Tab-separated table of C-alpha atoms and ligand atoms in Angstrom:
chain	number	residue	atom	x	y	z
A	1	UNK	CA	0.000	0.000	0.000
A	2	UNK	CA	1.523	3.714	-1.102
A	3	UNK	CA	1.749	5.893	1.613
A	4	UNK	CA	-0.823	8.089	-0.009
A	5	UNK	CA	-3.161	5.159	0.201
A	6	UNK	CA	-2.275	4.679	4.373
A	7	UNK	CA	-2.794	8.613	4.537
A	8	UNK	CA	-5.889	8.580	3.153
A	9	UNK	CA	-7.226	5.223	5.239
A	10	UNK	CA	-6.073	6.799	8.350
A	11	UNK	CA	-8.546	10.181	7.890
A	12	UNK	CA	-11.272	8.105	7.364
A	13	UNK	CA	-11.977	7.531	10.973
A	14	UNK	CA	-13.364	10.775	11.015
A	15	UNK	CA	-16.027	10.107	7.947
A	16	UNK	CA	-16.504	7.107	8.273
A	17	UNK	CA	-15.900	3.265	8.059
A	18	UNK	CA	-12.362	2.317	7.121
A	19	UNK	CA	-13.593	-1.772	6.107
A	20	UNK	CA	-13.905	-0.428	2.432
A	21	UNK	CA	-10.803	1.458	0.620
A	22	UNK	CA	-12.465	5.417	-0.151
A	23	UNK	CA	-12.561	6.116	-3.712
A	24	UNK	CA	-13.035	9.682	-2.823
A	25	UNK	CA	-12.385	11.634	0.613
A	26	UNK	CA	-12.732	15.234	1.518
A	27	UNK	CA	-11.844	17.067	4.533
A	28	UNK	CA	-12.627	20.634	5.910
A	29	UNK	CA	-13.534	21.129	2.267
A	30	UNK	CA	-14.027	24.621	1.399
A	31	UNK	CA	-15.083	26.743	-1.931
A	32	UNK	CA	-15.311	30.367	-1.942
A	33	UNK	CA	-15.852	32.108	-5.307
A	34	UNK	CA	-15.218	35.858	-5.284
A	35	UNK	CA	-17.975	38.252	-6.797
A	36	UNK	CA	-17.182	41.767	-6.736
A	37	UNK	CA	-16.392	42.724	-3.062
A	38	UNK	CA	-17.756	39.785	-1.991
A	39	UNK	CA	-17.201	35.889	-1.594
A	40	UNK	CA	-19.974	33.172	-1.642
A	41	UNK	CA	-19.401	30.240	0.041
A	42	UNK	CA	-20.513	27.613	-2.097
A	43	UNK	CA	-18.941	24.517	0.455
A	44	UNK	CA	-18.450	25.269	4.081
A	45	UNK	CA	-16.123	22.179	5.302
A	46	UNK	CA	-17.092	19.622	3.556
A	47	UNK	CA	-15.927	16.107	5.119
A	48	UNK	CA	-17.149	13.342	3.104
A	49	UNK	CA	-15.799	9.750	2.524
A	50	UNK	CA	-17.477	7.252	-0.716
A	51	UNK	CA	-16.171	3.815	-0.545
A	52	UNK	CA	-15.002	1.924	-3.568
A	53	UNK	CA	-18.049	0.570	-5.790
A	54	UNK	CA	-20.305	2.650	-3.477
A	55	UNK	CA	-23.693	4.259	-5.342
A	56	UNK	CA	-23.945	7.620	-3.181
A	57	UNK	CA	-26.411	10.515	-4.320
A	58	UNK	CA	-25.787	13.907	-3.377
A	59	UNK	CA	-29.197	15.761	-2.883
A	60	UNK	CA	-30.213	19.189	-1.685
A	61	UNK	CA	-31.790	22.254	-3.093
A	62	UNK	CA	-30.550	24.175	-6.207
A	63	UNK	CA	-27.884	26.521	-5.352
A	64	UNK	CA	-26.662	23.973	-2.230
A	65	UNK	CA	-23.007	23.766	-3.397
A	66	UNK	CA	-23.647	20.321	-4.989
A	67	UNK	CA	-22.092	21.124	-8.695
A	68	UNK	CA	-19.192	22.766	-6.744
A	69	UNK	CA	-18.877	19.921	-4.881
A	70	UNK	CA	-19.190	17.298	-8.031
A	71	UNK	CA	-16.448	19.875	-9.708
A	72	UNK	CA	-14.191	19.852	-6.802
A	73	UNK	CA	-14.370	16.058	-6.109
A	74	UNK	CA	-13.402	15.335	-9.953
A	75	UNK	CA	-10.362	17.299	-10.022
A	76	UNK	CA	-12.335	19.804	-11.989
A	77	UNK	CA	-11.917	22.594	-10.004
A	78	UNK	CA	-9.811	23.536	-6.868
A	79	UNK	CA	-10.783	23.787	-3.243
A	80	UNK	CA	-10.025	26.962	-1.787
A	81	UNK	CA	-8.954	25.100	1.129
A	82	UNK	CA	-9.304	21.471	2.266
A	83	UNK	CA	-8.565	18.441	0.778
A	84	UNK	CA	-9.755	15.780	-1.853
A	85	UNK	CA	-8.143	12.635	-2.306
A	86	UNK	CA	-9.075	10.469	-5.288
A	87	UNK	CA	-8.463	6.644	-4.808
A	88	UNK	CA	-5.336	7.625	-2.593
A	89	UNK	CA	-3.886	10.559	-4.757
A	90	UNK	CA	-3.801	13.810	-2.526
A	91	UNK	CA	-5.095	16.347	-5.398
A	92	UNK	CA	-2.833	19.013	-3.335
A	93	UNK	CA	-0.123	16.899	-3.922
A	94	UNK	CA	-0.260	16.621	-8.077
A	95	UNK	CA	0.741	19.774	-10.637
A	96	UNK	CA	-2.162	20.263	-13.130
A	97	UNK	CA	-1.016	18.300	-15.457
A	98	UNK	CA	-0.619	15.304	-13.527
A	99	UNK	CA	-4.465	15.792	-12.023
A	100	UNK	CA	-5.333	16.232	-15.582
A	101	UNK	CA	-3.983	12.620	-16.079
A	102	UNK	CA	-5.173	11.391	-13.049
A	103	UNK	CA	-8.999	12.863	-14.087
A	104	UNK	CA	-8.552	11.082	-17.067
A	105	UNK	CA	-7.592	7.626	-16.489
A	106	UNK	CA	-9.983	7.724	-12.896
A	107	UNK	CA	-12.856	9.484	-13.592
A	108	UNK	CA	-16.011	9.820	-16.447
A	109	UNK	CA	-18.266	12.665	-16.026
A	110	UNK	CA	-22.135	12.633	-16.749
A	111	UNK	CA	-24.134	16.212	-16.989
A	112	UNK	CA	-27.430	17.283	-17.156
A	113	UNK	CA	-26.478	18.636	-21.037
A	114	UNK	CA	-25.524	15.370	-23.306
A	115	UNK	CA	-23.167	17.529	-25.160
A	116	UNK	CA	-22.659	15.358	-27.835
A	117	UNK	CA	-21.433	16.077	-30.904
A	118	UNK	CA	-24.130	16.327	-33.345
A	119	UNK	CA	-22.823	15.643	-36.254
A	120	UNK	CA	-21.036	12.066	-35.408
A	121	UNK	CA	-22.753	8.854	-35.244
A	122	UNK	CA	-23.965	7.298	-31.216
A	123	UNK	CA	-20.498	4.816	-32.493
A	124	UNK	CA	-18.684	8.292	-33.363
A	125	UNK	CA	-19.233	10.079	-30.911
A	126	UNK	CA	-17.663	6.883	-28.431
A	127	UNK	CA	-14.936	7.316	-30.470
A	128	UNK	CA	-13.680	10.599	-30.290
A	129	UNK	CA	-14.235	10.206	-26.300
A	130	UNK	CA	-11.780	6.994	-26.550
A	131	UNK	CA	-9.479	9.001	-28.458
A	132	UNK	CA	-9.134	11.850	-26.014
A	133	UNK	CA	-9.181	9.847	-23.268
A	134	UNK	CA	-6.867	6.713	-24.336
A	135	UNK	CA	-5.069	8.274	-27.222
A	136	UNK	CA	-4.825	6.153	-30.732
A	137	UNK	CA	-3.239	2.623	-29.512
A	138	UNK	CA	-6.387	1.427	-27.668
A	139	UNK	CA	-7.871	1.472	-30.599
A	140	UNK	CA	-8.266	-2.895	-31.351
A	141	UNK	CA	-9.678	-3.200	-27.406
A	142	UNK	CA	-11.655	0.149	-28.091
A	143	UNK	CA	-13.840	-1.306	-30.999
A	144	UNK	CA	-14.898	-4.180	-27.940
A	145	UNK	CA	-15.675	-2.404	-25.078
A	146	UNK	CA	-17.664	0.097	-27.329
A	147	UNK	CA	-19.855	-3.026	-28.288
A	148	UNK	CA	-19.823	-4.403	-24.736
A	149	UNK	CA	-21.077	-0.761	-23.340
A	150	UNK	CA	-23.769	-0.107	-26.207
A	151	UNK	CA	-25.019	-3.898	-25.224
A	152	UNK	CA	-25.341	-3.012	-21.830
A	153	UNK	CA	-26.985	0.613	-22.483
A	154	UNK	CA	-29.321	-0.790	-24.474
A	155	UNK	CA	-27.816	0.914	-27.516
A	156	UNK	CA	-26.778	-1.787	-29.879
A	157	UNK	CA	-29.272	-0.886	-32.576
A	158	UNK	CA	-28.472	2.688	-32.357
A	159	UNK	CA	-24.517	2.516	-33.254
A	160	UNK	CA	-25.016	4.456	-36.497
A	161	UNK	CA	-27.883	7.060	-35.545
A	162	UNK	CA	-27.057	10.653	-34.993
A	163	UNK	CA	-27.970	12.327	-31.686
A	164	UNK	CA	-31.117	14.277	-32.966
A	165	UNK	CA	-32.355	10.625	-33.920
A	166	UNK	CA	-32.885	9.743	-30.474
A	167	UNK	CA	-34.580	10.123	-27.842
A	168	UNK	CA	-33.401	12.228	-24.775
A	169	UNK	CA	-33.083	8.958	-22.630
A	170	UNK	CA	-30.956	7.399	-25.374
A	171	UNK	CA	-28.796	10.372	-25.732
A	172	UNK	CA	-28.043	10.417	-22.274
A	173	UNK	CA	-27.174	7.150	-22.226
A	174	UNK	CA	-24.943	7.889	-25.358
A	175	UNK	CA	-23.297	10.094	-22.758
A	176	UNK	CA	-23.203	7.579	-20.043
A	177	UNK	CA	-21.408	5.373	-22.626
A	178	UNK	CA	-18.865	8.088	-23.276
A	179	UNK	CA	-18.324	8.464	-19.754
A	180	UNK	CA	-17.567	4.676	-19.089
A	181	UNK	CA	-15.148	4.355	-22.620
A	182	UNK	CA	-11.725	4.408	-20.320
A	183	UNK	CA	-13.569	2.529	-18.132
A	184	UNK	CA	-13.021	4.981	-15.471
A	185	UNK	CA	-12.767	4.073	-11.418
A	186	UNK	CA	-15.614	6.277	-10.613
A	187	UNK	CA	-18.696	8.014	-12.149
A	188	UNK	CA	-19.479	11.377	-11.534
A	189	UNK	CA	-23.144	11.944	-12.615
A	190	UNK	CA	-24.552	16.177	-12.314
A	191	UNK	CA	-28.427	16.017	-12.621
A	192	UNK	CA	-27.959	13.432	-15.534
A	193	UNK	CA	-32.122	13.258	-15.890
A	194	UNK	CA	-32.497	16.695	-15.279
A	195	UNK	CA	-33.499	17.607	-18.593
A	196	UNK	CA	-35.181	14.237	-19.113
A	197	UNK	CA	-39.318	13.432	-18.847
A	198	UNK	CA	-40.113	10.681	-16.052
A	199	UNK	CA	-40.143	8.154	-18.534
A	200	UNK	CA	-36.710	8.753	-20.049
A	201	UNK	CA	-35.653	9.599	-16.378
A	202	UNK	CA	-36.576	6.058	-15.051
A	203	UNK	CA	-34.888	4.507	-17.955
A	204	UNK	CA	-31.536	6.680	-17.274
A	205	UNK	CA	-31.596	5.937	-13.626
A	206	UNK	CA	-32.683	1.928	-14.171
A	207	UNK	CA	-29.225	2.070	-16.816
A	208	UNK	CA	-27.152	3.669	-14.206
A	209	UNK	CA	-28.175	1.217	-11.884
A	210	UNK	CA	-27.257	-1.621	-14.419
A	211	UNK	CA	-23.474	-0.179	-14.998
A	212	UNK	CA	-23.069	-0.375	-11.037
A	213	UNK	CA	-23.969	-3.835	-11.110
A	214	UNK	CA	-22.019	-5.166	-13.833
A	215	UNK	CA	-19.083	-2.491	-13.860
A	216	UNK	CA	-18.818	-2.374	-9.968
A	217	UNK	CA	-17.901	1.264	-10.451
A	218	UNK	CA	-18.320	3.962	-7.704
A	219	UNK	CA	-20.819	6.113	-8.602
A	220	UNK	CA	-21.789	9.896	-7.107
A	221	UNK	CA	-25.205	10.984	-8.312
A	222	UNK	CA	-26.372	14.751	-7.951
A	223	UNK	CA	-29.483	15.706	-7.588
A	224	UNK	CA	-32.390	17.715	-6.354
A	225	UNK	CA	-35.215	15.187	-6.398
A	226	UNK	CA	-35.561	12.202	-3.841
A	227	UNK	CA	-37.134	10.114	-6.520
A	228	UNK	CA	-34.033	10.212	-8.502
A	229	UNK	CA	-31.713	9.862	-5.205
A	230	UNK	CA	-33.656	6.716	-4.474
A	231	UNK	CA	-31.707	4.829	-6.862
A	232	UNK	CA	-28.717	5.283	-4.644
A	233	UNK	CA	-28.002	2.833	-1.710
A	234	UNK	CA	-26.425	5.833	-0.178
A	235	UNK	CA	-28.517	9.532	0.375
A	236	UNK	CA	-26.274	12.347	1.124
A	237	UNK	CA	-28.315	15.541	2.222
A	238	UNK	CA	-26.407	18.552	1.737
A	239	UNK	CA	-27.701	22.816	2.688
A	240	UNK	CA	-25.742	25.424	2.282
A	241	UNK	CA	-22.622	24.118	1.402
A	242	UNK	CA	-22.818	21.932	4.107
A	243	UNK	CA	-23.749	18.312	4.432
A	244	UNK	CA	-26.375	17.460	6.888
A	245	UNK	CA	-26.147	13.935	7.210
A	246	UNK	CA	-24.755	11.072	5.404
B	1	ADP	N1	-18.494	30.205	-11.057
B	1	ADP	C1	-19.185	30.740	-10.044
B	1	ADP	N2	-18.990	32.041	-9.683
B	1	ADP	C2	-19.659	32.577	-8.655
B	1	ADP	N3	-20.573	31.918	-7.912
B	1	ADP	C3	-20.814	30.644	-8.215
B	1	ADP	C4	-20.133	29.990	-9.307
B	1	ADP	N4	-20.589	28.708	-9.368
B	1	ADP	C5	-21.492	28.572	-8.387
B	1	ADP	N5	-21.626	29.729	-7.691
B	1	ADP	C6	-22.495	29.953	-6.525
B	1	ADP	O1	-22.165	28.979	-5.555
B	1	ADP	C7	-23.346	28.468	-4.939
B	1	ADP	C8	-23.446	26.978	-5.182
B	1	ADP	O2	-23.648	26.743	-6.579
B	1	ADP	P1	-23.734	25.286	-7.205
B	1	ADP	O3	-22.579	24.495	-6.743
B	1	ADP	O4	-23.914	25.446	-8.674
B	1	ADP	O5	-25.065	24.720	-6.528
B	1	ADP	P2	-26.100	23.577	-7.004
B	1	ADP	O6	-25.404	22.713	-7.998
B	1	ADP	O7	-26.471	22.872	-5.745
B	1	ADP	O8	-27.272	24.279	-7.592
B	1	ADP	C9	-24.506	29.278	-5.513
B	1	ADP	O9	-24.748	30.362	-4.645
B	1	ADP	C10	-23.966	29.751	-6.845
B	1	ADP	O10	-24.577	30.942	-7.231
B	2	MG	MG1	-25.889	22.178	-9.951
């Protein structure tokens, strides 16, 4: 076990149980953003701990601090104090271009936009994500897991549609695909049915629920509604930057 690994183990006894390595880990978490004269305090010491292969949601009103936090947790953004440690890596400890890396290989990001690119194919659009992510060698074991993860979304018969041929529920799971190309240690999902009907919203959840299960992947959901956060095992209620319970 890496040091970094024994560091982060030893400050979960603070947040948590220590039976199951943390995938992600924050302590005395804080984000501040400066507008004008003043600064808003989006997280207020944040101390959270997600097991490996847990399926947490992250719920609380809009404006909560629960993008900020999704952003902060994923390397996306920096903590204006505090600390986040991603399957053992101290984020503090890493120059931006090795947290780039470390995003990169660890992580696949869902939003509530599918931001796909409209002109490439469902199969395209995988591509281009496998490119960025795993550069051009991959390519003979890319062509397999692209099959194996438009199986499992359901997607199989959609390889060669373009995203304004689909549905919003398939295009989010076009995006849930993308996210899961590197086959990433951990999912971080921002209102992913947020622009979705309850229909397409039950099908993205029921598909999120399906990658856990056969991926074993740690997954954070955000969200504002308890329907959606029901499809965690985990609820984490967060107000004001703060989380209330977890
Ligand atoms: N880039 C930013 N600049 C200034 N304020 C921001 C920025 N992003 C978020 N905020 C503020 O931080 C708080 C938390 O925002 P956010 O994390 O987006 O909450 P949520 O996702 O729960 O709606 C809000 O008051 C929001 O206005
Ligand atoms: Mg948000």
């Amino acid at each position: 076990m890496s040091s970094a690994v024994m560091i982060a183990e030893r400050r979960t006894t603070r947040t948590g149980s220590a039976a199951v390595p943390a995938a992600l880990l924050t302590e005395s978490l804080w984000k501040s953003y400066r507008m004008g004269v003043t600064d808003v305090h989006a997280l207020r010491g944040v101390d959270l701990r997600i097991g490996r292969g847990d399926f947490v949601a992250i719920m609380g009103p809009s404006g909560c601090g629960k993008s900020t936090l999704l952003h902060t947790l994923g390397g996306l953004q920096s903590p204006t104090s505090g600390s986040v440690v991603i399957e053992g890596s101290d984020l503090a400890g890493l120059t931006d271009a090795q947290r780039t890396e470390l995003r990169r290989r660890l992580i696949g990001f869902v939003f509530q936009r599918f931001n796909l690119f409209p002109t490439l194919t469902v199969e395209g659009n995988l591509r281009l994500a496998e490119r960025i992510c795993l550069g051009w060698k991959s390519a003979e074991r890319g062509a397999k897991r692209r099959l194996e993860l438009l199986d499992l979304l359901g997607l199989a018969s959609k390889r060669g549609h373009k995203p304004m041929e689909l549905s919003g529920g398939e295009q989010q799971r076009v995006a849930l695909a993308r996210a899961l190309i590197h086959e990433p240690a951990i999912l971080l999902a921002d209102e992913p049915t947020g622009n979705l009907d309850s229909e397409n919203t039950d099908n993205v959840l029921s598909m999120l629920e399906r990658v856990h299960e056969e991926l074993g992947q740690t997954i954070v959901l955000i969200t504002h509604d308890i329907d959606v956060a029901e499809a965690a095992q985990r609820v984490v209620l967060m107000k004001d930057g703060a989380i209330l319970d977890r």
